[in-house]
Amino acid sequence: MATILVTGATGTVGTELISALANRGLTVRAGVHSLIKGDRLRQMHPELQLVEIEYSKPQTLHVALTGVDRLCLITPFSEDQVEIGKRVIDAAKLAGVQHIVRLSAAGADAEPGIQLGRWHREVERHLEQSGIPYTILRPGSFMQNFVNYNAESICHEGKLYMPLGNGKVSYIDARDIALTAAHILSAEGSTHHGQAYELTGPQALGLDEVAAAISQATGQPVTYVDVPEETARQAMGQAPAWMSEAMLELYGLSKAGYAAGVTNTVEAITGCPPHTIEQFAHHNCHRFKASS
């Protein structure tokens, strides 16, 4: 029975991946920043192993990786994300990990690319040079970001504010990223070793279409409002400069249409078509409605 460690296990993709790995005949270990925070995962999956990871403390990585055969490397969106990624890869090599699935981002291999992509590519290169068999997943923008970042204005104003103009994006449901990762992590043999997969949803969508899908699911009118870049910058005023500038660069790329590519990789690997925006909206409709 192989042991799989998932770092960032309480995040958007990590939470879904823990569920996707259940009932596959594997020992699943969830790397969490706080055991208290990870307790909800264990309530859902009593057989799950929880292990606390503090990236600045090598001993916690050593403990977390002991006995691990395969690793899904999900790092936080933080200023030191590159250093964290490299540190985990180095620790995994010392621990004898046999396969790493790295959650990267769409366009990470573009040259010169944007800052977010360059950060991900630096970690990818470190992994490629580590000598550990690897698979890289490069998903597009998550549908779940509409819940995480836009639900409040959708609930209370019926407005979806974004600086994307008429740009179309091939949004992907995090459940499809997780299912793809689970298939690769549980696969026998080396079919996926050395591969980099671009993951997208089934179609590229403008935000008018996203708003319409949420409106249909909730039965309440939702309208997309295109906001100027400077307004978006001001809205992120509490965020550190490195974060806001990286996000604005990503928005600009999407507005220009560079995030509209669609692949069939999810279905090719999992045998299941990726979720549509309508399915996502119906699944999460309670998140887009104000509490009565």
JSON list of C-alpha atoms in Angstrom, two decimals, residues 24 175-184 192 199 264-274:
[
{"chain": "A", "resi": 24, "resn": "ARG", "atom": "CA", "xyz": [-8.16, 3.88, -3.75]},
{"chain": "A", "resi": 175, "resn": "ARG", "atom": "CA", "xyz": [-12.52, 18.99, -8.44]},
{"chain": "A", "resi": 176, "resn": "ASP", "atom": "CA", "xyz": [-11.23, 18.19, -11.92]},
{"chain": "A", "resi": 177, "resn": "ILE", "atom": "CA", "xyz": [-7.67, 19.16, -11.02]},
{"chain": "A", "resi": 178, "resn": "ALA", "atom": "CA", "xyz": [-7.91, 16.94, -7.94]},
{"chain": "A", "resi": 179, "resn": "LEU", "atom": "CA", "xyz": [-9.36, 13.99, -9.86]},
{"chain": "A", "resi": 180, "resn": "THR", "atom": "CA", "xyz": [-6.58, 14.24, -12.44]},
{"chain": "A", "resi": 181, "resn": "ALA", "atom": "CA", "xyz": [-3.93, 14.36, -9.73]},
{"chain": "A", "resi": 182, "resn": "ALA", "atom": "CA", "xyz": [-5.52, 11.41, -7.92]},
{"chain": "A", "resi": 183, "resn": "HIS", "atom": "CA", "xyz": [-5.47, 9.28, -11.08]},
{"chain": "A", "resi": 184, "resn": "ILE", "atom": "CA", "xyz": [-1.79, 10.07, -11.64]},
{"chain": "A", "resi": 192, "resn": "HIS", "atom": "CA", "xyz": [2.92, 9.96, -16.44]},
{"chain": "A", "resi": 199, "resn": "LEU", "atom": "CA", "xyz": [-5.57, 21.38, -17.53]},
{"chain": "A", "resi": 264, "resn": "ASN", "atom": "CA", "xyz": [-9.02, 17.63, -23.34]},
{"chain": "A", "resi": 265, "resn": "THR", "atom": "CA", "xyz": [-6.42, 16.45, -20.83]},
{"chain": "A", "resi": 266, "resn": "VAL", "atom": "CA", "xyz": [-8.78, 16.04, -17.87]},
{"chain": "A", "resi": 267, "resn": "GLU", "atom": "CA", "xyz": [-11.03, 13.62, -19.74]},
{"chain": "A", "resi": 268, "resn": "ALA", "atom": "CA", "xyz": [-8.09, 11.87, -21.41]},
{"chain": "A", "resi": 269, "resn": "ILE", "atom": "CA", "xyz": [-6.56, 11.03, -18.02]},
{"chain": "A", "resi": 270, "resn": "THR", "atom": "CA", "xyz": [-9.64, 10.52, -15.84]},
{"chain": "A", "resi": 271, "resn": "GLY", "atom": "CA", "xyz": [-12.23, 9.30, -18.35]},
{"chain": "A", "resi": 272, "resn": "CYS", "atom": "CA", "xyz": [-14.60, 12.01, -17.05]},
{"chain": "A", "resi": 273, "resn": "PRO", "atom": "CA", "xyz": [-15.40, 15.28, -18.82]},
{"chain": "A", "resi": 274, "resn": "PRO", "atom": "CA", "xyz": [-14.54, 18.38, -16.78]}
]
